Amino acid sequence: MYLVLNNRSFQYETENLLRVFFVNENIVLSDAPIPGENGVNAFADKKTISVRLILNSKEYASEDSVDFSLMNEDDTETGYTERKLELMLFELLKKATGYTPSWGILTGVRPAKLMTRLVEKFGKKQAFSYFVDELQVSPKKASLALSVAETEKPIIDMSDEKSFSLYISIPFCPTRCSYCSFVSHSNEKAKKLIPDYVRLLCREIEYTGKIVKQLGLRLESVYMGGGTPTALDADSLKTVTDAITDHFDLSCCHEYTIESGRPDSITEEKLQVIKNCGAERISINPQTFNDDVLREIGRRHSSQMTTDSMLLARKCGFDNINMDIIAGLPTDTLESFENTVDKVLSFSPENITVHTLALKRSSSLVTEDKARGDGETADKMLTIASEKLTGNGYIPYYMYRQSKCLGNLENVGWAKKGRECLYNVFMMEECHTVIAVGAGAVTKLKNPYGNEIERIFNYKYPYEYISNFSEIEKRKDRIITFYRDLNL
């Protein structure tokens, strides 16, 4: 699909909007329409906006004048023009496809963050109206964003200039799921790397702990993810958790999470390691309770294994458990998805995270052109989940969206009141620094006096991390100069 724009500064949002309707379409920026191909020709200046859409040999066109007197007080002329262009294209795409995305023209990762900013500036009523009227977000999704924003606020307010969270990356899994695009490696292929990885990860933890102590930063939450941390054997897992305990002050830590996501990686011995290190929150992620779907996505566990793992975790004393499910998985149906939601609710976990399938370019689901769900069905699944979770006393407490999610839909964390995952909010709303260690980890240094964020990237893959470890330590030194420059 070609895209012709007279103003290239509008390219990013225009491409994102096109991908809402055509998730895996290759969009090519062009100087002129390409005969015989689908595409968009858009023109915008300070007087006129016009859009011409060609789809399956049919033409859809619209044109209008620009009236800056209608701008909101929060607008710039460029921002107003871009939004009007997106709205015009949105209407043409709806007409051409017969599909109306629930999030309208809003394509950002953090809808609740935008809602929070608008509420602070204009109040709830005007912020809600802006979502619905200016961004064409459905009232249902606007209400969701407002609800999440209200729940997040007291958690965000916990942070001050000395606050930080710690993320530990364990980039290994029992197997690789068909929808996965993370840096995680299956144990079958990367098992020989694990000893060196664990050894060097502990060195990075020690090095980083010294920096944090030197700066006098206060640890608010710890999150070990991946990958699947419980893909490590019990001894290796204990080695990592011991390093955290030895080199970080956990006395002010409000929350310590270790993902135990894959039921086929969970044993009583590993759960005891987690319990003994002080981590009180874990994730056990079925994704679905349909065994046929589990096989389709490359998972080797069964629904019964998830049940057994949940019962084992409760037996070991865990009273803060998250369970993940995914809407829009290949071959899943509304009926089997509803059964998954009901089954998850039967365990009464403290958190339930409802994801929407994202069609990531490097996943085998995309590269091998496997069967996949669709946006309209996924949206119905999210509605089922929302109604059942709300009816069972869960509240939405954090939300984010990924590129190429089916239907431009969302991922939402639901929790029993008072059991919200603090790290998820701290990380997603970027309200304080997150220091990250391990392969693929990205440290985000947050200026506590503004919105600026500086990133420090670790090497992405375990073999790169191991081969270039000395560079990892050098990069971590930037944490010191960042905070000294702030005179903290």
Tab-separated table of C-alpha atoms in Angstrom:
chain	number	residue	atom	x	y	z
A	1	MET	CA	0.000	0.000	0.000
A	2	TYR	CA	1.425	3.383	-0.996
A	3	LEU	CA	1.202	6.594	1.038
A	4	VAL	CA	1.622	10.011	-0.580
A	5	LEU	CA	1.946	13.007	1.765
A	6	ASN	CA	2.812	16.592	0.954
A	7	ASN	CA	3.838	17.057	4.603
A	8	ARG	CA	6.148	14.260	5.717
A	9	SER	CA	5.854	15.299	9.366
A	10	PHE	CA	2.429	13.623	9.335
A	11	GLN	CA	3.876	10.292	8.208
A	12	TYR	CA	4.157	8.552	11.600
A	13	GLU	CA	0.544	8.987	12.715
A	14	THR	CA	-0.858	8.383	9.238
A	15	GLU	CA	1.014	5.085	8.904
A	16	ASN	CA	-0.110	4.021	12.374
A	17	LEU	CA	-3.728	4.727	11.491
A	18	LEU	CA	-3.455	2.722	8.275
A	19	ARG	CA	-2.063	-0.220	10.252
A	20	VAL	CA	-5.119	-0.159	12.498
A	21	PHE	CA	-7.121	-1.232	9.456
A	22	PHE	CA	-4.406	-3.180	7.616
A	23	VAL	CA	-2.281	-4.740	10.366
A	24	ASN	CA	0.441	-6.408	8.325
A	25	GLU	CA	0.260	-4.337	5.165
A	26	ASN	CA	3.595	-3.080	3.843
A	27	ILE	CA	3.150	0.699	3.662
A	28	VAL	CA	5.485	2.445	1.227
A	29	LEU	CA	6.007	6.206	1.323
A	30	SER	CA	5.805	7.402	-2.274
A	31	ASP	CA	6.112	10.648	-4.194
A	32	ALA	CA	3.134	9.772	-6.378
A	33	PRO	CA	0.258	7.249	-6.509
A	34	ILE	CA	1.266	3.810	-7.806
A	35	PRO	CA	-1.098	2.683	-10.585
A	36	GLY	CA	-3.048	-0.482	-9.841
A	37	GLU	CA	-2.187	-0.554	-6.128
A	38	ASN	CA	-4.103	0.336	-2.964
A	39	GLY	CA	-3.000	3.562	-1.373
A	40	VAL	CA	-3.632	6.974	0.151
A	41	ASN	CA	-2.900	10.413	-1.283
A	42	ALA	CA	-3.204	13.095	1.416
A	43	PHE	CA	-2.677	16.855	1.203
A	44	ALA	CA	-2.803	19.346	4.062
A	45	ASP	CA	-1.808	22.981	4.446
A	46	LYS	CA	-3.163	25.952	6.391
A	47	LYS	CA	-6.178	26.287	4.089
A	48	THR	CA	-7.242	22.871	2.822
A	49	ILE	CA	-7.138	19.184	3.690
A	50	SER	CA	-7.903	16.526	1.091
A	51	VAL	CA	-7.623	12.745	1.191
A	52	ARG	CA	-8.012	10.209	-1.608
A	53	LEU	CA	-8.141	6.483	-0.761
A	54	ILE	CA	-7.884	3.730	-3.366
A	55	LEU	CA	-8.917	0.305	-2.078
A	56	ASN	CA	-9.585	-2.691	-4.297
A	57	SER	CA	-9.962	-0.429	-7.349
A	58	LYS	CA	-12.587	1.750	-5.630
A	59	GLU	CA	-11.982	5.413	-4.875
A	60	TYR	CA	-13.029	7.236	-1.715
A	61	ALA	CA	-12.298	10.965	-1.410
A	62	SER	CA	-12.928	13.859	0.936
A	63	GLU	CA	-11.916	17.518	1.148
A	64	ASP	CA	-12.490	20.322	3.645
A	65	SER	CA	-11.211	23.753	4.580
A	66	VAL	CA	-9.122	24.405	7.698
A	67	ASP	CA	-10.673	26.662	10.324
A	68	PHE	CA	-8.204	27.413	13.113
A	69	SER	CA	-10.892	29.293	15.073
A	70	LEU	CA	-12.227	25.844	16.067
A	71	MET	CA	-8.954	24.785	17.699
A	72	ASN	CA	-8.908	23.711	21.337
A	73	GLU	CA	-6.740	25.769	23.672
A	74	ASP	CA	-4.386	22.796	23.978
A	75	ASP	CA	-3.824	22.660	20.190
A	76	THR	CA	-1.099	23.957	17.932
A	77	GLU	CA	-1.889	24.717	14.295
A	78	THR	CA	0.214	21.732	13.198
A	79	GLY	CA	-1.373	19.380	15.725
A	80	TYR	CA	-4.869	20.541	14.826
A	81	THR	CA	-4.222	20.094	11.096
A	82	GLU	CA	-2.762	16.621	11.625
A	83	ARG	CA	-5.737	15.534	13.735
A	84	LYS	CA	-8.211	16.779	11.133
A	85	LEU	CA	-6.299	14.900	8.442
A	86	GLU	CA	-6.418	11.714	10.533
A	87	LEU	CA	-10.141	12.128	11.159
A	88	MET	CA	-10.816	12.556	7.452
A	89	LEU	CA	-8.771	9.465	6.606
A	90	PHE	CA	-10.458	7.555	9.447
A	91	GLU	CA	-13.922	8.240	8.017
A	92	LEU	CA	-12.857	7.076	4.561
A	93	LEU	CA	-11.286	3.908	5.946
A	94	LYS	CA	-14.433	3.111	7.947
A	95	LYS	CA	-16.548	3.563	4.828
A	96	ALA	CA	-14.251	1.481	2.651
A	97	THR	CA	-13.816	-1.422	5.098
A	98	GLY	CA	-17.057	-1.382	7.080
A	99	TYR	CA	-14.998	-1.506	10.282
A	100	THR	CA	-15.012	1.053	13.120
A	101	PRO	CA	-12.059	0.683	15.522
A	102	SER	CA	-13.009	1.358	19.134
A	103	TRP	CA	-10.026	3.613	19.821
A	104	GLY	CA	-10.740	5.926	16.892
A	105	ILE	CA	-7.638	7.727	15.661
A	106	LEU	CA	-5.809	7.314	18.972
A	107	THR	CA	-2.776	5.118	18.304
A	108	GLY	CA	-0.503	5.875	21.277
A	109	VAL	CA	0.864	3.282	23.686
A	110	ARG	CA	-0.451	4.940	26.867
A	111	PRO	CA	-4.080	6.142	26.556
A	112	ALA	CA	-4.467	6.507	30.328
A	113	LYS	CA	-1.421	8.775	30.485
A	114	LEU	CA	-3.025	11.097	27.935
A	115	MET	CA	-6.305	10.968	29.859
A	116	THR	CA	-4.486	11.868	33.090
A	117	ARG	CA	-2.857	14.896	31.453
A	118	LEU	CA	-6.179	16.088	30.015
A	119	VAL	CA	-8.012	15.596	33.325
A	120	GLU	CA	-5.370	17.613	35.176
A	121	LYS	CA	-5.677	20.434	32.646
A	122	PHE	CA	-9.399	20.483	31.804
A	123	GLY	CA	-11.259	18.230	34.259
A	124	LYS	CA	-12.902	14.831	33.784
A	125	LYS	CA	-15.882	15.933	31.694
A	126	GLN	CA	-13.882	17.848	29.105
A	127	ALA	CA	-11.160	15.183	28.972
A	128	PHE	CA	-13.773	12.497	28.316
A	129	SER	CA	-15.386	14.653	25.614
A	130	TYR	CA	-12.030	15.193	23.934
A	131	PHE	CA	-11.499	11.437	23.653
A	132	VAL	CA	-14.969	10.859	22.204
A	133	ASP	CA	-15.426	13.961	20.011
A	134	GLU	CA	-11.912	14.850	18.879
A	135	LEU	CA	-10.324	11.396	18.749
A	136	GLN	CA	-13.441	9.341	17.880
A	137	VAL	CA	-12.788	6.960	20.775
A	138	SER	CA	-15.875	4.951	21.720
A	139	PRO	CA	-17.502	5.997	25.024
A	140	LYS	CA	-16.725	2.499	26.375
A	141	LYS	CA	-12.988	2.866	25.743
A	142	ALA	CA	-12.939	6.491	26.946
A	143	SER	CA	-14.554	5.338	30.200
A	144	LEU	CA	-11.918	2.610	30.508
A	145	ALA	CA	-9.094	5.136	30.072
A	146	LEU	CA	-10.660	7.421	32.680
A	147	SER	CA	-11.149	4.571	35.148
A	148	VAL	CA	-7.520	3.444	34.772
A	149	ALA	CA	-6.271	7.026	35.141
A	150	GLU	CA	-8.205	7.472	38.395
A	151	THR	CA	-6.928	4.178	39.853
A	152	GLU	CA	-3.321	4.895	38.887
A	153	LYS	CA	-3.107	8.360	40.408
A	154	PRO	CA	-2.430	7.437	44.072
A	155	ILE	CA	0.155	4.886	42.924
A	156	ILE	CA	1.910	7.443	40.719
A	157	ASP	CA	1.920	9.873	43.640
A	158	MET	CA	4.002	7.420	45.715
A	159	SER	CA	7.164	8.380	43.797
A	160	ASP	CA	9.630	11.123	44.629
A	161	GLU	CA	13.030	12.184	43.293
A	162	LYS	CA	14.842	9.302	44.993
A	163	SER	CA	12.448	6.543	43.868
A	164	PHE	CA	13.378	3.788	41.447
A	165	SER	CA	12.294	0.278	40.502
A	166	LEU	CA	14.501	-2.666	39.534
A	167	TYR	CA	13.844	-4.936	36.556
A	168	ILE	CA	15.757	-8.205	36.097
A	169	SER	CA	15.615	-9.881	32.677
A	170	ILE	CA	15.672	-13.682	32.383
A	171	PRO	CA	15.460	-14.154	28.587
A	172	PHE	CA	14.798	-17.900	28.532
A	173	CYS	CA	11.585	-19.911	28.091
A	174	PRO	CA	10.710	-23.608	27.935
A	175	THR	CA	9.609	-23.065	24.308
A	176	ARG	CA	9.013	-20.070	22.066
A	177	CYS	CA	5.356	-19.136	21.478
A	178	SER	CA	4.186	-18.462	17.934
A	179	TYR	CA	3.215	-14.864	18.759
A	180	CYS	CA	6.443	-14.022	20.608
A	181	SER	CA	8.864	-11.372	19.369
A	182	PHE	CA	10.806	-10.892	22.613
A	183	VAL	CA	14.481	-11.739	22.943
A	184	SER	CA	13.628	-14.849	24.948
A	185	HIS	CA	15.316	-18.081	23.871
A	186	SER	CA	13.976	-21.593	24.325
A	187	ASN	CA	15.906	-23.707	26.803
A	188	GLU	CA	16.406	-26.299	24.079
A	189	LYS	CA	18.484	-23.878	22.009
A	190	ALA	CA	20.117	-21.747	24.682
A	191	LYS	CA	20.640	-24.038	27.656
A	192	LYS	CA	24.430	-23.923	27.323
A	193	LEU	CA	24.345	-20.113	27.729
A	194	ILE	CA	22.514	-20.131	31.043
A	195	PRO	CA	25.459	-20.699	33.451
A	196	ASP	CA	27.518	-17.835	31.990
A	197	TYR	CA	24.438	-15.650	31.741
A	198	VAL	CA	23.528	-16.157	35.389
A	199	ARG	CA	27.114	-15.534	36.502
A	200	LEU	CA	27.351	-12.241	34.599
A	201	LEU	CA	23.829	-11.158	35.517
A	202	CYS	CA	24.826	-11.445	39.174
A	203	ARG	CA	27.897	-9.329	38.449
A	204	GLU	CA	25.698	-6.662	36.853
A	205	ILE	CA	23.345	-6.803	39.829
A	206	GLU	CA	26.297	-6.281	42.187
A	207	TYR	CA	27.735	-3.429	40.088
A	208	THR	CA	24.354	-1.719	39.810
A	209	GLY	CA	23.645	-2.158	43.516
A	210	LYS	CA	26.851	-0.259	44.353
A	211	ILE	CA	25.782	2.619	42.099
A	212	VAL	CA	22.343	2.809	43.693
A	213	LYS	CA	23.834	2.792	47.198
A	214	GLN	CA	26.318	5.494	46.226
A	215	LEU	CA	23.495	7.716	44.965
A	216	GLY	CA	21.182	7.016	47.899
A	217	LEU	CA	18.261	5.961	45.709
A	218	ARG	CA	15.243	4.222	47.247
A	219	LEU	CA	13.981	0.929	45.808
A	220	GLU	CA	10.167	0.914	45.500
A	221	SER	CA	9.534	-2.313	43.553
A	222	VAL	CA	11.356	-5.292	42.048
A	223	TYR	CA	10.179	-7.188	38.979
A	224	MET	CA	11.893	-10.236	37.520
A	225	GLY	CA	10.538	-11.065	34.079
A	226	GLY	CA	11.614	-12.244	30.689
A	227	GLY	CA	11.197	-14.706	29.187
A	228	THR	CA	10.274	-16.949	32.066
A	229	PRO	CA	12.411	-16.687	35.229
A	230	THR	CA	11.290	-20.156	36.316
A	231	ALA	CA	12.841	-21.535	33.129
A	232	LEU	CA	15.997	-21.468	35.287
A	233	ASP	CA	16.560	-24.436	37.567
A	234	ALA	CA	16.011	-23.861	41.290
A	235	ASP	CA	19.730	-23.414	42.073
A	236	SER	CA	20.232	-20.816	39.333
A	237	LEU	CA	17.091	-18.982	40.361
A	238	LYS	CA	18.329	-18.893	43.958
A	239	THR	CA	21.711	-17.574	42.805
A	240	VAL	CA	20.002	-14.615	41.138
A	241	THR	CA	17.615	-13.879	44.006
A	242	ASP	CA	20.484	-14.091	46.512
A	243	ALA	CA	22.393	-11.514	44.463
A	244	ILE	CA	19.417	-9.149	44.617
A	245	THR	CA	19.094	-9.582	48.388
A	246	ASP	CA	22.857	-9.139	48.903
A	247	HIS	CA	23.278	-5.994	46.809
A	248	PHE	CA	20.034	-4.024	47.120
A	249	ASP	CA	18.325	-2.572	50.175
A	250	LEU	CA	14.830	-4.091	50.138
A	251	SER	CA	13.709	-2.486	53.401
A	252	CYS	CA	11.550	0.133	51.630
A	253	CYS	CA	10.470	-2.128	48.766
A	254	HIS	CA	6.665	-2.208	48.506
A	255	GLU	CA	6.442	-5.082	46.033
A	256	TYR	CA	8.613	-7.923	44.712
A	257	THR	CA	7.350	-9.868	41.677
A	258	ILE	CA	8.850	-12.910	39.964
A	259	GLU	CA	7.081	-14.113	36.844
A	260	SER	CA	6.450	-17.848	36.895
A	261	GLY	CA	4.438	-17.574	33.737
A	262	ARG	CA	4.773	-20.962	32.122
A	263	PRO	CA	2.985	-23.678	34.133
A	264	ASP	CA	5.357	-26.272	32.662
A	265	SER	CA	8.279	-24.477	34.351
A	266	ILE	CA	6.857	-24.411	37.879
A	267	THR	CA	7.955	-26.778	40.637
A	268	GLU	CA	7.486	-26.682	44.392
A	269	GLU	CA	11.245	-26.260	44.830
A	270	LYS	CA	11.285	-23.134	42.636
A	271	LEU	CA	8.244	-21.684	44.391
A	272	GLN	CA	10.021	-22.141	47.731
A	273	VAL	CA	13.067	-20.279	46.374
A	274	ILE	CA	10.772	-17.416	45.373
A	275	LYS	CA	9.006	-17.448	48.728
A	276	ASN	CA	12.252	-17.521	50.701
A	277	CYS	CA	13.773	-14.532	48.883
A	278	GLY	CA	10.850	-12.340	49.905
A	279	ALA	CA	9.036	-12.134	46.583
A	280	GLU	CA	5.355	-12.201	47.420
A	281	ARG	CA	3.857	-11.737	43.951
A	282	ILE	CA	4.042	-14.198	41.033
A	283	SER	CA	2.416	-14.683	37.631
A	284	ILE	CA	1.018	-17.978	36.379
A	285	ASN	CA	-0.131	-17.428	32.804
A	286	PRO	CA	-2.487	-19.863	31.091
A	287	GLN	CA	-3.084	-17.526	28.084
A	288	THR	CA	-6.030	-19.830	27.337
A	289	PHE	CA	-7.736	-22.858	28.840
A	290	ASN	CA	-8.339	-24.300	25.386
A	291	ASP	CA	-5.799	-27.092	24.870
A	292	ASP	CA	-6.210	-26.972	21.087
A	293	VAL	CA	-5.276	-23.282	21.093
A	294	LEU	CA	-2.307	-23.964	23.388
A	295	ARG	CA	-0.960	-26.447	20.846
A	296	GLU	CA	-1.598	-23.968	18.028
A	297	ILE	CA	0.536	-21.278	19.684
A	298	GLY	CA	3.398	-23.619	20.595
A	299	ARG	CA	2.821	-24.018	24.313
A	300	ARG	CA	3.694	-27.382	25.819
A	301	HIS	CA	1.633	-27.065	28.931
A	302	SER	CA	-1.989	-28.145	29.247
A	303	SER	CA	-4.928	-26.528	31.000
A	304	GLN	CA	-4.578	-29.127	33.737
A	305	MET	CA	-0.957	-28.057	34.323
A	306	THR	CA	-2.179	-24.499	34.923
A	307	THR	CA	-4.710	-25.760	37.424
A	308	ASP	CA	-2.080	-27.856	39.179
A	309	SER	CA	0.358	-24.916	39.301
A	310	MET	CA	-2.248	-22.585	40.798
A	311	LEU	CA	-3.144	-25.093	43.480
A	312	LEU	CA	0.543	-25.660	44.239
A	313	ALA	CA	1.218	-21.916	44.501
A	314	ARG	CA	-1.664	-21.464	46.935
A	315	LYS	CA	-0.402	-24.434	48.943
A	316	CYS	CA	3.029	-22.736	49.140
A	317	GLY	CA	1.377	-19.660	50.622
A	318	PHE	CA	1.240	-17.239	47.684
A	319	ASP	CA	-1.675	-14.849	48.112
A	320	ASN	CA	-0.795	-12.367	45.359
A	321	ILE	CA	-0.980	-14.095	41.974
A	322	ASN	CA	-1.510	-12.689	38.490
A	323	MET	CA	-2.904	-14.724	35.601
A	324	ASP	CA	-2.516	-13.617	31.943
A	325	ILE	CA	-4.943	-14.421	29.151
A	326	ILE	CA	-4.907	-13.317	25.497
A	327	ALA	CA	-7.842	-12.276	23.301
A	328	GLY	CA	-7.622	-13.085	19.608
A	329	LEU	CA	-5.410	-16.181	19.705
A	330	PRO	CA	-5.415	-18.365	16.575
A	331	THR	CA	-8.413	-20.751	16.389
A	332	ASP	CA	-9.874	-19.426	19.660
A	333	THR	CA	-13.623	-18.708	19.663
A	334	LEU	CA	-15.876	-16.436	21.685
A	335	GLU	CA	-17.228	-19.486	23.492
A	336	SER	CA	-13.820	-20.932	24.412
A	337	PHE	CA	-12.502	-17.495	25.393
A	338	GLU	CA	-15.469	-17.026	27.707
A	339	ASN	CA	-14.693	-20.436	29.205
A	340	THR	CA	-11.096	-19.272	29.787
A	341	VAL	CA	-12.311	-16.161	31.631
A	342	ASP	CA	-14.666	-18.250	33.761
A	343	LYS	CA	-11.928	-20.753	34.578
A	344	VAL	CA	-9.480	-18.007	35.575
A	345	LEU	CA	-12.112	-16.402	37.798
A	346	SER	CA	-12.661	-19.741	39.523
A	347	PHE	CA	-9.140	-19.430	40.985
A	348	SER	CA	-9.871	-15.911	42.273
A	349	PRO	CA	-6.377	-14.568	41.465
A	350	GLU	CA	-5.521	-11.157	42.851
A	351	ASN	CA	-4.604	-9.831	39.358
A	352	ILE	CA	-5.853	-10.801	35.908
A	353	THR	CA	-4.172	-9.295	32.850
A	354	VAL	CA	-6.150	-9.417	29.610
A	355	HIS	CA	-3.918	-8.978	26.563
A	356	THR	CA	-4.849	-8.538	22.925
A	357	LEU	CA	-2.858	-10.571	20.409
A	358	ALA	CA	-0.183	-8.446	18.712
A	359	LEU	CA	1.015	-9.566	15.294
A	360	LYS	CA	4.706	-8.860	15.685
A	361	ARG	CA	6.810	-8.900	12.527
A	362	SER	CA	9.429	-11.344	13.834
A	363	SER	CA	6.965	-13.821	15.374
A	364	SER	CA	6.420	-17.143	13.612
A	365	LEU	CA	2.716	-16.336	13.576
A	366	VAL	CA	3.545	-13.640	11.032
A	367	THR	CA	6.675	-14.963	9.318
A	368	GLU	CA	5.026	-18.328	8.629
A	369	ASP	CA	1.630	-16.746	7.850
A	370	LYS	CA	-0.200	-18.909	10.387
A	371	ALA	CA	-3.882	-18.660	11.280
A	372	ARG	CA	-4.732	-15.656	13.448
A	373	GLY	CA	-7.670	-13.862	15.033
A	374	ASP	CA	-9.277	-10.614	13.911
A	375	GLY	CA	-9.929	-7.242	15.507
A	376	GLU	CA	-13.717	-7.426	15.682
A	377	THR	CA	-13.709	-10.829	17.394
A	378	ALA	CA	-10.930	-9.724	19.774
A	379	ASP	CA	-12.973	-6.642	20.711
A	380	LYS	CA	-15.960	-8.856	21.560
A	381	MET	CA	-13.655	-11.020	23.678
A	382	LEU	CA	-12.443	-7.955	25.587
A	383	THR	CA	-16.054	-6.959	26.203
A	384	ILE	CA	-16.790	-10.414	27.624
A	385	ALA	CA	-13.741	-10.160	29.901
A	386	SER	CA	-14.567	-6.627	31.024
A	387	GLU	CA	-18.148	-7.475	31.960
A	388	LYS	CA	-17.207	-10.633	33.855
A	389	LEU	CA	-14.253	-9.073	35.669
A	390	THR	CA	-16.230	-6.002	36.678
A	391	GLY	CA	-19.048	-8.251	37.873
A	392	ASN	CA	-16.571	-10.147	40.067
A	393	GLY	CA	-15.161	-7.068	41.775
A	394	TYR	CA	-12.026	-6.463	39.672
A	395	ILE	CA	-11.029	-2.947	38.642
A	396	PRO	CA	-8.852	-1.897	35.678
A	397	TYR	CA	-5.659	-0.384	37.078
A	398	TYR	CA	-3.189	-0.136	34.207
A	399	MET	CA	-3.322	-0.255	30.448
A	400	TYR	CA	-1.049	-0.132	27.443
A	401	ARG	CA	-1.199	-0.855	23.742
A	402	GLN	CA	1.308	-2.471	21.407
A	403	SER	CA	1.872	-1.825	17.741
A	404	LYS	CA	0.019	-4.239	15.465
A	405	CYS	CA	-2.458	-5.297	18.136
A	406	LEU	CA	-5.585	-6.750	16.568
A	407	GLY	CA	-8.057	-3.915	16.074
A	408	ASN	CA	-5.691	-1.366	17.657
A	409	LEU	CA	-6.987	-2.760	20.955
A	410	GLU	CA	-5.532	-2.717	24.444
A	411	ASN	CA	-3.906	-4.761	27.195
A	412	VAL	CA	-5.461	-4.168	30.600
A	413	GLY	CA	-4.406	-5.185	34.083
A	414	TRP	CA	-7.343	-5.906	36.385
A	415	ALA	CA	-7.006	-6.269	40.144
A	416	LYS	CA	-8.956	-6.794	43.288
A	417	LYS	CA	-9.112	-3.442	45.028
A	418	GLY	CA	-5.870	-2.743	46.856
A	419	ARG	CA	-3.970	-5.495	45.006
A	420	GLU	CA	-2.808	-3.485	42.003
A	421	CYS	CA	0.708	-4.262	40.733
A	422	LEU	CA	2.750	-1.175	41.588
A	423	TYR	CA	5.600	-1.973	39.200
A	424	ASN	CA	3.249	-2.136	36.228
A	425	VAL	CA	2.011	1.375	36.957
A	426	PHE	CA	5.470	2.793	37.742
A	427	MET	CA	6.859	1.333	34.516
A	428	MET	CA	3.974	2.120	32.180
A	429	GLU	CA	3.305	5.661	33.373
A	430	GLU	CA	7.036	6.450	33.608
A	431	CYS	CA	6.720	8.194	36.959
A	432	HIS	CA	10.167	7.254	38.236
A	433	THR	CA	13.426	5.660	37.103
A	434	VAL	CA	13.463	1.969	36.223
A	435	ILE	CA	16.942	0.447	36.422
A	436	ALA	CA	17.123	-2.737	34.368
A	437	VAL	CA	19.698	-5.527	34.282
A	438	GLY	CA	20.161	-8.470	31.952
A	439	ALA	CA	19.976	-9.112	28.216
A	440	GLY	CA	17.493	-6.936	26.375
A	441	ALA	CA	16.981	-4.762	29.459
A	442	VAL	CA	16.456	-1.022	29.022
A	443	THR	CA	17.129	1.331	31.904
A	444	LYS	CA	14.882	4.411	31.863
A	445	LEU	CA	16.316	7.332	33.806
A	446	LYS	CA	13.474	9.709	34.677
A	447	ASN	CA	14.101	13.363	35.448
A	448	PRO	CA	11.969	13.815	38.601
A	449	TYR	CA	11.565	17.527	37.831
A	450	GLY	CA	10.249	17.093	34.299
A	451	ASN	CA	9.133	14.583	31.694
A	452	GLU	CA	12.526	13.819	30.160
A	453	ILE	CA	13.588	10.167	30.029
A	454	GLU	CA	17.040	8.911	29.067
A	455	ARG	CA	17.508	5.272	28.090
A	456	ILE	CA	20.466	2.961	28.600
A	457	PHE	CA	20.303	-0.157	26.446
A	458	ASN	CA	21.851	-3.497	27.318
A	459	TYR	CA	22.779	-5.876	24.519
A	460	LYS	CA	19.673	-7.585	23.236
A	461	TYR	CA	20.552	-11.273	22.990
A	462	PRO	CA	22.155	-13.466	25.699
A	463	TYR	CA	25.198	-14.309	23.572
A	464	GLU	CA	25.819	-10.580	22.904
A	465	TYR	CA	25.334	-9.800	26.578
A	466	ILE	CA	27.900	-12.430	27.551
A	467	SER	CA	30.432	-11.451	24.868
A	468	ASN	CA	30.264	-7.699	25.571
A	469	PHE	CA	29.727	-7.642	29.298
A	470	SER	CA	32.438	-5.072	30.054
A	471	GLU	CA	30.519	-2.574	27.937
A	472	ILE	CA	27.394	-3.229	30.012
A	473	GLU	CA	29.175	-2.037	33.151
A	474	LYS	CA	30.509	1.066	31.389
A	475	ARG	CA	27.014	2.019	30.269
A	476	LYS	CA	25.692	1.663	33.813
A	477	ASP	CA	28.078	4.438	34.913
A	478	ARG	CA	25.772	6.891	33.139
A	479	ILE	CA	23.327	6.426	36.045
A	480	ILE	CA	25.851	8.199	38.303
A	481	THR	CA	26.408	11.196	36.048
A	482	PHE	CA	22.675	11.486	35.294
A	483	TYR	CA	21.797	11.929	38.958
A	484	ARG	CA	24.813	14.105	39.714
A	485	ASP	CA	23.816	16.417	36.899
A	486	LEU	CA	20.462	16.784	38.674
A	487	ASN	CA	22.277	17.648	41.934
A	488	LEU	CA	20.375	14.960	43.822
